[in-house]
Amino acid sequence: LRPLLPLQSGFVFNQIKMDISKFLPMLALLLGTLASVPPPPPPCGGYYDCNFYFDYFTSISSISDCKAKCKSSCRCGHYSFNYNTSGLFSGHCYLSYSCEDPLPSTGEWVSGPKVCKEHMVGEDNTYYYYPYADRGEK
């Protein structure tokens, strides 16, 4: 029996390597897009940024970790987390006293208050109360 293709050293490996290299840019784009998918806003929060902060942290991995930083601070009333993995402030968590004049933020920040009041009406109607909750319904 003779092989159908001549067996050359590295032929199959080089062919596979070439085929994979065609898809690497597309894979990188896809992973970058998936990594910046916004997390769901907290119940009383939204996609906005507060205009003043008293403390910040870098290398925070999630909005829940940022919220935990706020809850552990007696001065914090509001927190903002940057989820954009390709942005300058990726993984930053900013703590604010309050958020009286929130700035709209698309594709970068998700924010929420330290305390959110929940009110249940019936079995499936839940209302959250906080004066600065903006869910983009304007």
PDB file of C-alpha atoms in Angstrom:
ATOM      1  CA  LEU A   1       0.000   0.000   0.000  1.00  0.00           C
ATOM      2  CA  ARG A   2       1.177   3.449  -0.891  1.00  0.00           C
ATOM      3  CA  PRO A   3       0.031   6.599   1.005  1.00  0.00           C
ATOM      4  CA  LEU A   4      -2.263   8.894  -0.981  1.00  0.00           C
ATOM      5  CA  LEU A   5      -0.204  11.987  -0.135  1.00  0.00           C
ATOM      6  CA  PRO A   6       3.559  12.070   0.163  1.00  0.00           C
ATOM      7  CA  LEU A   7       4.518  12.125   3.843  1.00  0.00           C
ATOM      8  CA  GLN A   8       6.721  15.130   4.309  1.00  0.00           C
ATOM      9  CA  SER A   9       8.086  16.065   7.677  1.00  0.00           C
ATOM     10  CA  GLY A  10       5.759  18.595   9.322  1.00  0.00           C
ATOM     11  CA  PHE A  11       3.322  18.730   6.378  1.00  0.00           C
ATOM     12  CA  VAL A  12       0.193  18.046   8.416  1.00  0.00           C
ATOM     13  CA  PHE A  13       1.325  20.211  11.330  1.00  0.00           C
ATOM     14  CA  ASN A  14       2.176  23.172   9.082  1.00  0.00           C
ATOM     15  CA  GLN A  15      -1.183  22.866   7.307  1.00  0.00           C
ATOM     16  CA  ILE A  16      -3.090  22.899  10.612  1.00  0.00           C
ATOM     17  CA  LYS A  17      -1.018  25.792  11.936  1.00  0.00           C
ATOM     18  CA  MET A  18      -1.760  27.799   8.791  1.00  0.00           C
ATOM     19  CA  ASP A  19      -5.497  27.088   9.032  1.00  0.00           C
ATOM     20  CA  ILE A  20      -5.656  28.102  12.710  1.00  0.00           C
ATOM     21  CA  SER A  21      -3.714  31.307  12.069  1.00  0.00           C
ATOM     22  CA  LYS A  22      -6.458  32.458   9.678  1.00  0.00           C
ATOM     23  CA  PHE A  23      -8.991  32.371  12.509  1.00  0.00           C
ATOM     24  CA  LEU A  24      -6.934  33.918  15.324  1.00  0.00           C
ATOM     25  CA  PRO A  25      -7.896  37.549  14.565  1.00  0.00           C
ATOM     26  CA  MET A  26     -11.567  36.581  14.451  1.00  0.00           C
ATOM     27  CA  LEU A  27     -11.251  34.621  17.704  1.00  0.00           C
ATOM     28  CA  ALA A  28      -9.546  37.564  19.418  1.00  0.00           C
ATOM     29  CA  LEU A  29     -12.327  39.895  18.284  1.00  0.00           C
ATOM     30  CA  LEU A  30     -14.986  37.495  19.528  1.00  0.00           C
ATOM     31  CA  LEU A  31     -13.324  37.069  22.921  1.00  0.00           C
ATOM     32  CA  GLY A  32     -12.901  40.822  23.270  1.00  0.00           C
ATOM     33  CA  THR A  33     -16.577  41.341  22.496  1.00  0.00           C
ATOM     34  CA  LEU A  34     -17.707  38.685  24.969  1.00  0.00           C
ATOM     35  CA  ALA A  35     -15.447  40.034  27.694  1.00  0.00           C
ATOM     36  CA  SER A  36     -17.105  43.485  27.567  1.00  0.00           C
ATOM     37  CA  VAL A  37     -20.678  42.247  27.826  1.00  0.00           C
ATOM     38  CA  PRO A  38     -22.266  44.450  30.468  1.00  0.00           C
ATOM     39  CA  PRO A  39     -23.229  42.771  33.701  1.00  0.00           C
ATOM     40  CA  PRO A  40     -26.866  43.181  34.710  1.00  0.00           C
ATOM     41  CA  PRO A  41     -27.323  46.335  36.760  1.00  0.00           C
ATOM     42  CA  PRO A  42     -28.065  45.981  40.453  1.00  0.00           C
ATOM     43  CA  PRO A  43     -31.775  46.276  41.392  1.00  0.00           C
ATOM     44  CA  CYS A  44     -31.593  49.993  42.221  1.00  0.00           C
ATOM     45  CA  GLY A  45     -28.724  50.828  39.905  1.00  0.00           C
ATOM     46  CA  GLY A  46     -28.074  51.249  36.234  1.00  0.00           C
ATOM     47  CA  TYR A  47     -25.579  52.117  33.537  1.00  0.00           C
ATOM     48  CA  TYR A  48     -24.310  55.452  34.825  1.00  0.00           C
ATOM     49  CA  ASP A  49     -21.295  56.908  36.589  1.00  0.00           C
ATOM     50  CA  CYS A  50     -21.221  59.112  39.665  1.00  0.00           C
ATOM     51  CA  ASN A  51     -19.441  62.439  39.306  1.00  0.00           C
ATOM     52  CA  PHE A  52     -17.518  62.413  42.600  1.00  0.00           C
ATOM     53  CA  TYR A  53     -15.693  59.680  44.519  1.00  0.00           C
ATOM     54  CA  PHE A  54     -13.682  59.502  47.713  1.00  0.00           C
ATOM     55  CA  ASP A  55     -11.884  56.197  47.159  1.00  0.00           C
ATOM     56  CA  TYR A  56     -11.129  53.744  44.369  1.00  0.00           C
ATOM     57  CA  PHE A  57      -9.704  50.280  43.777  1.00  0.00           C
ATOM     58  CA  THR A  58      -8.072  48.728  40.736  1.00  0.00           C
ATOM     59  CA  SER A  59      -8.118  45.105  39.596  1.00  0.00           C
ATOM     60  CA  ILE A  60     -11.629  44.389  40.895  1.00  0.00           C
ATOM     61  CA  SER A  61     -13.061  41.365  39.121  1.00  0.00           C
ATOM     62  CA  SER A  62     -16.826  41.970  39.288  1.00  0.00           C
ATOM     63  CA  ILE A  63     -19.583  44.358  40.244  1.00  0.00           C
ATOM     64  CA  SER A  64     -20.378  42.199  43.286  1.00  0.00           C
ATOM     65  CA  ASP A  65     -16.782  42.623  44.518  1.00  0.00           C
ATOM     66  CA  CYS A  66     -17.111  46.377  44.024  1.00  0.00           C
ATOM     67  CA  LYS A  67     -20.402  46.393  45.955  1.00  0.00           C
ATOM     68  CA  ALA A  68     -18.694  44.452  48.771  1.00  0.00           C
ATOM     69  CA  LYS A  69     -16.016  47.191  48.955  1.00  0.00           C
ATOM     70  CA  CYS A  70     -18.798  49.760  49.317  1.00  0.00           C
ATOM     71  CA  LYS A  71     -20.623  47.732  51.981  1.00  0.00           C
ATOM     72  CA  SER A  72     -17.432  47.436  54.037  1.00  0.00           C
ATOM     73  CA  SER A  73     -16.959  51.236  54.069  1.00  0.00           C
ATOM     74  CA  CYS A  74     -18.930  53.336  56.537  1.00  0.00           C
ATOM     75  CA  ARG A  75     -18.581  56.376  54.224  1.00  0.00           C
ATOM     76  CA  CYS A  76     -19.740  54.735  50.993  1.00  0.00           C
ATOM     77  CA  GLY A  77     -23.242  55.387  49.753  1.00  0.00           C
ATOM     78  CA  HIS A  78     -22.772  54.499  46.081  1.00  0.00           C
ATOM     79  CA  TYR A  79     -20.350  52.495  43.944  1.00  0.00           C
ATOM     80  CA  SER A  80     -19.391  52.416  40.258  1.00  0.00           C
ATOM     81  CA  PHE A  81     -17.669  49.521  38.488  1.00  0.00           C
ATOM     82  CA  ASN A  82     -15.985  49.651  35.070  1.00  0.00           C
ATOM     83  CA  TYR A  83     -16.667  46.383  33.243  1.00  0.00           C
ATOM     84  CA  ASN A  84     -15.128  47.346  29.877  1.00  0.00           C
ATOM     85  CA  THR A  85     -12.135  44.995  29.638  1.00  0.00           C
ATOM     86  CA  SER A  86     -10.511  46.989  26.844  1.00  0.00           C
ATOM     87  CA  GLY A  87     -10.929  50.405  28.474  1.00  0.00           C
ATOM     88  CA  LEU A  88      -8.433  52.505  30.397  1.00  0.00           C
ATOM     89  CA  PHE A  89     -10.278  51.993  33.707  1.00  0.00           C
ATOM     90  CA  SER A  90     -11.049  48.292  33.283  1.00  0.00           C
ATOM     91  CA  GLY A  91     -11.741  46.614  36.627  1.00  0.00           C
ATOM     92  CA  HIS A  92     -11.789  49.893  38.565  1.00  0.00           C
ATOM     93  CA  CYS A  93     -14.231  50.366  41.420  1.00  0.00           C
ATOM     94  CA  TYR A  94     -15.075  53.877  42.623  1.00  0.00           C
ATOM     95  CA  LEU A  95     -16.776  54.605  45.945  1.00  0.00           C
ATOM     96  CA  SER A  96     -18.874  57.748  46.399  1.00  0.00           C
ATOM     97  CA  TYR A  97     -20.703  59.367  49.306  1.00  0.00           C
ATOM     98  CA  SER A  98     -23.794  59.681  47.119  1.00  0.00           C
ATOM     99  CA  CYS A  99     -24.672  60.030  43.462  1.00  0.00           C
ATOM    100  CA  GLU A 100     -26.764  63.151  43.124  1.00  0.00           C
ATOM    101  CA  ASP A 101     -25.834  63.974  39.540  1.00  0.00           C
ATOM    102  CA  PRO A 102     -25.203  60.675  37.683  1.00  0.00           C
ATOM    103  CA  LEU A 103     -23.534  60.769  34.278  1.00  0.00           C
ATOM    104  CA  PRO A 104     -24.900  58.429  31.581  1.00  0.00           C
ATOM    105  CA  SER A 105     -22.436  55.710  30.677  1.00  0.00           C
ATOM    106  CA  THR A 106     -22.815  53.302  27.808  1.00  0.00           C
ATOM    107  CA  GLY A 107     -20.360  50.445  27.551  1.00  0.00           C
ATOM    108  CA  GLU A 108     -18.208  51.311  30.546  1.00  0.00           C
ATOM    109  CA  TRP A 109     -19.775  51.814  33.980  1.00  0.00           C
ATOM    110  CA  VAL A 110     -22.466  50.143  36.017  1.00  0.00           C
ATOM    111  CA  SER A 111     -23.372  51.711  39.361  1.00  0.00           C
ATOM    112  CA  GLY A 112     -25.630  51.224  42.309  1.00  0.00           C
ATOM    113  CA  PRO A 113     -26.376  52.363  45.850  1.00  0.00           C
ATOM    114  CA  LYS A 114     -25.068  50.683  48.958  1.00  0.00           C
ATOM    115  CA  VAL A 115     -28.626  50.181  50.216  1.00  0.00           C
ATOM    116  CA  CYS A 116     -31.560  49.248  48.031  1.00  0.00           C
ATOM    117  CA  LYS A 117     -35.040  48.778  49.452  1.00  0.00           C
ATOM    118  CA  GLU A 118     -37.111  45.958  48.058  1.00  0.00           C
ATOM    119  CA  HIS A 119     -40.898  45.889  48.249  1.00  0.00           C
ATOM    120  CA  MET A 120     -42.833  42.750  47.312  1.00  0.00           C
ATOM    121  CA  VAL A 121     -46.398  43.048  46.033  1.00  0.00           C
ATOM    122  CA  GLY A 122     -47.930  39.634  45.532  1.00  0.00           C
ATOM    123  CA  GLU A 123     -45.773  36.727  44.459  1.00  0.00           C
ATOM    124  CA  ASP A 124     -44.189  38.094  41.310  1.00  0.00           C
ATOM    125  CA  ASN A 125     -44.187  41.891  41.529  1.00  0.00           C
ATOM    126  CA  THR A 126     -41.055  43.335  43.092  1.00  0.00           C
ATOM    127  CA  TYR A 127     -40.340  47.037  43.281  1.00  0.00           C
ATOM    128  CA  TYR A 128     -37.004  48.596  44.171  1.00  0.00           C
ATOM    129  CA  TYR A 129     -36.647  52.075  45.583  1.00  0.00           C
ATOM    130  CA  TYR A 130     -33.755  54.433  45.065  1.00  0.00           C
ATOM    131  CA  PRO A 131     -34.103  57.953  43.630  1.00  0.00           C
ATOM    132  CA  TYR A 132     -31.265  57.698  41.083  1.00  0.00           C
ATOM    133  CA  ALA A 133     -32.045  54.378  39.434  1.00  0.00           C
ATOM    134  CA  ASP A 134     -31.893  54.945  35.676  1.00  0.00           C
ATOM    135  CA  ARG A 135     -32.554  51.941  33.503  1.00  0.00           C
ATOM    136  CA  GLY A 136     -32.557  53.801  30.189  1.00  0.00           C
ATOM    137  CA  GLU A 137     -36.352  53.993  29.959  1.00  0.00           C
ATOM    138  CA  LYS A 138     -36.435  57.696  29.107  1.00  0.00           C
TER     139      LYS A 138
END
